[in-house]
Amino acid sequence: MIINNIIKKNLLSEGKTKKIYETNHPLKVLIQYKDHITAFNGLKNKFLQKKGHLTNEISSLIFEFINSCKIKTHFIRKFNKIEQLCYKVNMIPLEFVVRNIVSGSLSRRLGIKEGEHISNAIFEIFYKNDELKDPLINDHHVVFLKIISYEELNTIFRIISHLNCILKSFFLDKNIILVDFKIEFGKNHNNEILLSDEISPDTCRLWDKKTMKKLDKDIFRIGFDENMLDIYMEILKRLNVG
């Protein structure tokens, strides 16, 4: 099928919730969102009809906003209901977690009750390695492992700091508190660092501003699977307002 001169070609890779296809354009790929939801590094995995469509819609809207703020990303445009057209990047094997409120593993690790506000946003780095179970590392480990340089890390931290500010405001305008979020980066053919992967209730902790109700994948983590589609639809509804 040809859409705006883009032809989907061979499958390049497949993860837990996404597939990546090459196209007739060597610098562009199609990212397809699957109808799967996972938690605990894939140990909990469930088919959820229409989830790929909703995640694609949500992530596309957020990336459109980020692009409008002049932050460089891999996202070009939503291609269809379940796919995005993106620039091809070599993913950096690191996950960066930004924490504005204590929750999840940070609460367990430090013994601090969930919900405490963090005056200085905490940036954490996790090394993406399945065999090692994605360990928490610091900037010196990153350079020692020859993943990226200190200069590149500083560039990423500047992007993250700006991104956190604009996303907190973006979500707050929708009566949503951005508790924390995970992001990834890749390098394009010019070796530029681009914000990549996805931003959605799968990668963010989002709480309702008034009720503090969870509006993210934590609902699935704690076992209330039947509510997940409602959560995605609620987020999409709020993002589409205004």
GROMACS .gro file of C-alpha atoms in nm:
model
  242
    1MET     CA    1   0.000   0.000   0.000
    2ILE     CA    2   0.129   0.348  -0.095
    3ILE     CA    3   0.030   0.652   0.114
    4ASN     CA    4   0.185   0.989   0.022
    5ASN     CA    5   0.465   0.809  -0.163
    6ILE     CA    6   0.555   0.601   0.145
    7ILE     CA    7   0.564   0.225   0.087
    8LYS     CA    8   0.578  -0.011   0.385
    9LYS     CA    9   0.846  -0.277   0.335
   10ASN     CA   10   1.020  -0.539   0.550
   11LEU     CA   11   0.987  -0.582   0.926
   12LEU     CA   12   1.305  -0.450   1.088
   13SER     CA   13   1.236  -0.535   1.452
   14GLU     CA   14   0.961  -0.626   1.694
   15GLY     CA   15   0.928  -0.549   2.062
   16LYS     CA   16   0.668  -0.617   2.327
   17THR     CA   17   0.427  -0.348   2.209
   18LYS     CA   18   0.559  -0.219   1.875
   19LYS     CA   19   0.685  -0.330   1.533
   20ILE     CA   20   0.920  -0.127   1.314
   21TYR     CA   21   0.907  -0.152   0.935
   22GLU     CA   22   1.145  -0.014   0.676
   23THR     CA   23   1.001   0.199   0.397
   24ASN     CA   24   1.103   0.296   0.045
   25HIS     CA   25   1.268   0.601   0.204
   26PRO     CA   26   1.603   0.493   0.359
   27LEU     CA   27   1.581   0.751   0.637
   28LYS     CA   28   1.222   0.685   0.740
   29VAL     CA   29   1.046   0.396   0.915
   30LEU     CA   30   0.694   0.304   1.014
   31ILE     CA   31   0.632   0.227   1.380
   32GLN     CA   32   0.326   0.010   1.437
   33TYR     CA   33   0.159  -0.010   1.777
   34LYS     CA   34   0.037  -0.355   1.881
   35ASP     CA   35  -0.274  -0.448   2.077
   36HIS     CA   36  -0.063  -0.564   2.372
   37ILE     CA   37  -0.002  -0.427   2.717
   38THR     CA   38   0.292  -0.546   2.927
   39ALA     CA   39   0.439  -0.490   3.271
   40PHE     CA   40   0.731  -0.611   3.482
   41ASN     CA   41   0.967  -0.638   3.182
   42GLY     CA   42   0.715  -0.842   2.985
   43LEU     CA   43   0.638  -1.096   3.258
   44LYS     CA   44   0.280  -0.973   3.253
   45ASN     CA   45   0.150  -0.954   2.898
   46LYS     CA   46  -0.205  -0.926   2.773
   47PHE     CA   47  -0.381  -0.875   2.440
   48LEU     CA   48  -0.600  -0.565   2.459
   49GLN     CA   49  -0.812  -0.496   2.153
   50LYS     CA   50  -0.786  -0.137   2.018
   51LYS     CA   51  -0.498  -0.059   2.252
   52GLY     CA   52  -0.257  -0.006   1.961
   53HIS     CA   53  -0.492   0.246   1.804
   54LEU     CA   54  -0.534   0.442   2.128
   55THR     CA   55  -0.164   0.441   2.214
   56ASN     CA   56  -0.075   0.558   1.864
   57GLU     CA   57  -0.327   0.842   1.885
   58ILE     CA   58  -0.205   0.954   2.228
   59SER     CA   59   0.167   0.933   2.150
   60SER     CA   60   0.115   1.113   1.817
   61LEU     CA   61  -0.066   1.404   1.983
   62ILE     CA   62   0.207   1.439   2.246
   63PHE     CA   63   0.489   1.423   1.991
   64GLU     CA   64   0.311   1.681   1.774
   65PHE     CA   65   0.311   1.912   2.075
   66ILE     CA   66   0.678   1.842   2.151
   67ASN     CA   67   0.775   1.908   1.788
   68SER     CA   68   0.589   2.240   1.805
   69CYS     CA   69   0.815   2.331   2.100
   70LYS     CA   70   1.123   2.288   1.878
   71ILE     CA   71   1.256   1.980   2.052
   72LYS     CA   72   1.403   1.745   1.793
   73THR     CA   73   1.228   1.408   1.780
   74HIS     CA   74   1.204   1.107   1.551
   75PHE     CA   75   0.832   1.169   1.496
   76ILE     CA   76   0.717   1.297   1.155
   77ARG     CA   77   0.343   1.235   1.157
   78LYS     CA   78   0.070   0.988   1.233
   79PHE     CA   79   0.052   0.758   0.930
   80ASN     CA   80  -0.272   0.570   0.999
   81LYS     CA   81  -0.471   0.440   1.296
   82ILE     CA   82  -0.192   0.222   1.432
   83GLU     CA   83   0.126   0.353   1.268
   84GLN     CA   84   0.354   0.655   1.282
   85LEU     CA   85   0.601   0.772   1.021
   86CYS     CA   86   0.930   0.844   1.195
   87TYR     CA   87   1.292   0.916   1.116
   88LYS     CA   88   1.513   0.609   1.136
   89VAL     CA   89   1.746   0.621   1.436
   90ASN     CA   90   1.997   0.400   1.610
   91MET     CA   91   1.854   0.370   1.957
   92ILE     CA   92   2.080   0.452   2.251
   93PRO     CA   93   2.049   0.158   2.495
   94LEU     CA   94   1.946   0.376   2.788
   95GLU     CA   95   1.615   0.461   2.950
   96PHE     CA   96   1.589   0.798   3.122
   97VAL     CA   97   1.330   0.829   3.397
   98VAL     CA   98   1.220   1.173   3.516
   99ARG     CA   99   1.057   1.185   3.860
  100ASN     CA  100   0.851   1.479   3.986
  101ILE     CA  101   0.661   1.295   4.261
  102VAL     CA  102   0.772   0.990   4.459
  103SER     CA  103   0.610   0.673   4.326
  104GLY     CA  104   0.684   0.319   4.210
  105SER     CA  105   1.036   0.185   4.248
  106LEU     CA  106   1.167   0.515   4.390
  107SER     CA  107   0.924   0.485   4.680
  108ARG     CA  108   1.033   0.127   4.748
  109ARG     CA  109   1.404   0.200   4.702
  110LEU     CA  110   1.416   0.499   4.937
  111GLY     CA  111   1.139   0.402   5.177
  112ILE     CA  112   0.950   0.725   5.110
  113LYS     CA  113   0.572   0.726   5.093
  114GLU     CA  114   0.420   0.756   4.747
  115GLY     CA  115   0.293   1.104   4.665
  116GLU     CA  116   0.568   1.320   4.814
  117HIS     CA  117   0.659   1.605   4.579
  118ILE     CA  118   1.021   1.632   4.465
  119SER     CA  119   1.148   1.993   4.460
  120ASN     CA  120   1.436   1.905   4.228
  121ALA     CA  121   1.322   1.671   3.951
  122ILE     CA  122   1.521   1.349   3.973
  123PHE     CA  123   1.675   1.207   3.653
  124GLU     CA  124   1.760   0.836   3.657
  125ILE     CA  125   1.938   0.625   3.395
  126PHE     CA  126   1.869   0.258   3.333
  127TYR     CA  127   2.092   0.044   3.112
  128LYS     CA  128   1.874  -0.143   2.862
  129ASN     CA  129   2.000  -0.498   2.896
  130ASP     CA  130   1.752  -0.785   2.934
  131GLU     CA  131   2.009  -1.025   3.080
  132LEU     CA  132   2.099  -0.775   3.352
  133LYS     CA  133   1.732  -0.674   3.401
  134ASP     CA  134   1.789  -0.310   3.303
  135PRO     CA  135   2.002  -0.198   3.602
  136LEU     CA  136   2.002   0.154   3.743
  137ILE     CA  137   2.333   0.321   3.653
  138ASN     CA  138   2.484   0.671   3.665
  139ASP     CA  139   2.651   0.900   3.412
  140HIS     CA  140   2.999   0.765   3.485
  141HIS     CA  141   2.883   0.410   3.411
  142VAL     CA  142   2.738   0.533   3.082
  143VAL     CA  143   3.072   0.679   2.972
  144PHE     CA  144   3.269   0.380   3.104
  145LEU     CA  145   3.048   0.148   2.896
  146LYS     CA  146   3.121   0.369   2.593
  147ILE     CA  147   2.751   0.418   2.522
  148ILE     CA  148   2.769   0.797   2.486
  149SER     CA  149   3.004   1.071   2.601
  150TYR     CA  150   2.971   1.319   2.888
  151GLU     CA  151   2.900   1.591   2.630
  152GLU     CA  152   2.620   1.386   2.476
  153LEU     CA  153   2.480   1.312   2.821
  154ASN     CA  154   2.475   1.683   2.901
  155THR     CA  155   2.287   1.744   2.577
  156ILE     CA  156   2.032   1.480   2.675
  157PHE     CA  157   1.994   1.622   3.026
  158ARG     CA  158   1.927   1.968   2.881
  159ILE     CA  159   1.660   1.821   2.655
  160ILE     CA  160   1.508   1.629   2.946
  161SER     CA  161   1.496   1.938   3.169
  162HIS     CA  162   1.317   2.141   2.902
  163LEU     CA  163   1.088   1.850   2.813
  164ASN     CA  164   0.986   1.801   3.175
  165CYS     CA  165   0.887   2.167   3.209
  166ILE     CA  166   0.674   2.175   2.896
  167LEU     CA  167   0.511   1.837   2.957
  168LYS     CA  168   0.416   1.920   3.316
  169SER     CA  169   0.244   2.234   3.191
  170PHE     CA  170   0.090   2.050   2.894
  171PHE     CA  171  -0.068   1.783   3.114
  172LEU     CA  172  -0.167   2.020   3.392
  173ASP     CA  173  -0.371   2.213   3.137
  174LYS     CA  174  -0.565   1.886   3.091
  175ASN     CA  175  -0.610   1.849   3.471
  176ILE     CA  176  -0.343   1.578   3.479
  177ILE     CA  177  -0.037   1.565   3.705
  178LEU     CA  178   0.279   1.429   3.541
  179VAL     CA  179   0.419   1.215   3.823
  180ASP     CA  180   0.708   1.062   3.629
  181PHE     CA  181   0.792   0.940   3.281
  182LYS     CA  182   1.038   0.726   3.084
  183ILE     CA  183   1.196   0.842   2.761
  184GLU     CA  184   1.452   0.712   2.515
  185PHE     CA  185   1.678   0.870   2.256
  186GLY     CA  186   1.833   0.768   1.927
  187LYS     CA  187   2.083   0.907   1.676
  188ASN     CA  188   1.991   0.982   1.316
  189HIS     CA  189   2.213   0.952   1.008
  190ASN     CA  190   2.379   1.284   1.099
  191ASN     CA  191   2.456   1.158   1.451
  192GLU     CA  192   2.203   1.405   1.595
  193ILE     CA  193   2.035   1.301   1.919
  194LEU     CA  194   1.657   1.276   1.878
  195LEU     CA  195   1.388   1.208   2.136
  196SER     CA  196   1.244   0.872   2.025
  197ASP     CA  197   1.023   0.576   2.118
  198GLU     CA  198   0.681   0.676   2.260
  199ILE     CA  199   0.517   0.893   2.525
  200SER     CA  200   0.186   0.756   2.652
  201PRO     CA  201   0.017   0.612   2.963
  202ASP     CA  202   0.250   0.315   2.907
  203THR     CA  203   0.558   0.530   2.971
  204CYS     CA  204   0.420   0.796   3.208
  205ARG     CA  205   0.260   0.799   3.550
  206LEU     CA  206  -0.037   1.032   3.522
  207TRP     CA  207  -0.272   1.125   3.807
  208ASP     CA  208  -0.598   1.318   3.791
  209LYS     CA  209  -0.537   1.662   3.939
  210LYS     CA  210  -0.853   1.664   4.153
  211THR     CA  211  -0.899   1.303   4.260
  212MET     CA  212  -0.538   1.173   4.233
  213LYS     CA  213  -0.681   0.874   4.043
  214LYS     CA  214  -0.420   0.686   3.842
  215LEU     CA  215  -0.456   0.736   3.467
  216ASP     CA  216  -0.175   0.513   3.343
  217LYS     CA  217  -0.037   0.159   3.322
  218ASP     CA  218  -0.013   0.129   3.700
  219ILE     CA  219  -0.379   0.019   3.682
  220PHE     CA  220  -0.260  -0.285   3.483
  221ARG     CA  221   0.037  -0.344   3.713
  222ILE     CA  222  -0.184  -0.372   4.021
  223GLY     CA  223  -0.430  -0.603   3.848
  224PHE     CA  224  -0.730  -0.399   3.734
  225ASP     CA  225  -0.690  -0.503   3.370
  226GLU     CA  226  -1.052  -0.444   3.274
  227ASN     CA  227  -1.017  -0.067   3.329
  228MET     CA  228  -0.725  -0.007   3.094
  229LEU     CA  229  -0.911   0.080   2.775
  230ASP     CA  230  -1.119   0.331   2.971
  231ILE     CA  231  -0.795   0.488   3.095
  232TYR     CA  232  -0.652   0.527   2.744
  233MET     CA  233  -0.979   0.669   2.616
  234GLU     CA  234  -0.996   0.918   2.904
  235ILE     CA  235  -0.643   1.042   2.833
  236LEU     CA  236  -0.717   1.071   2.461
  237LYS     CA  237  -1.037   1.262   2.534
  238ARG     CA  238  -0.854   1.514   2.751
  239LEU     CA  239  -0.573   1.560   2.499
  240ASN     CA  240  -0.827   1.631   2.225
  241VAL     CA  241  -1.003   1.903   2.426
  242GLY     CA  242  -0.899   2.244   2.304
   0.00000   0.00000   0.00000
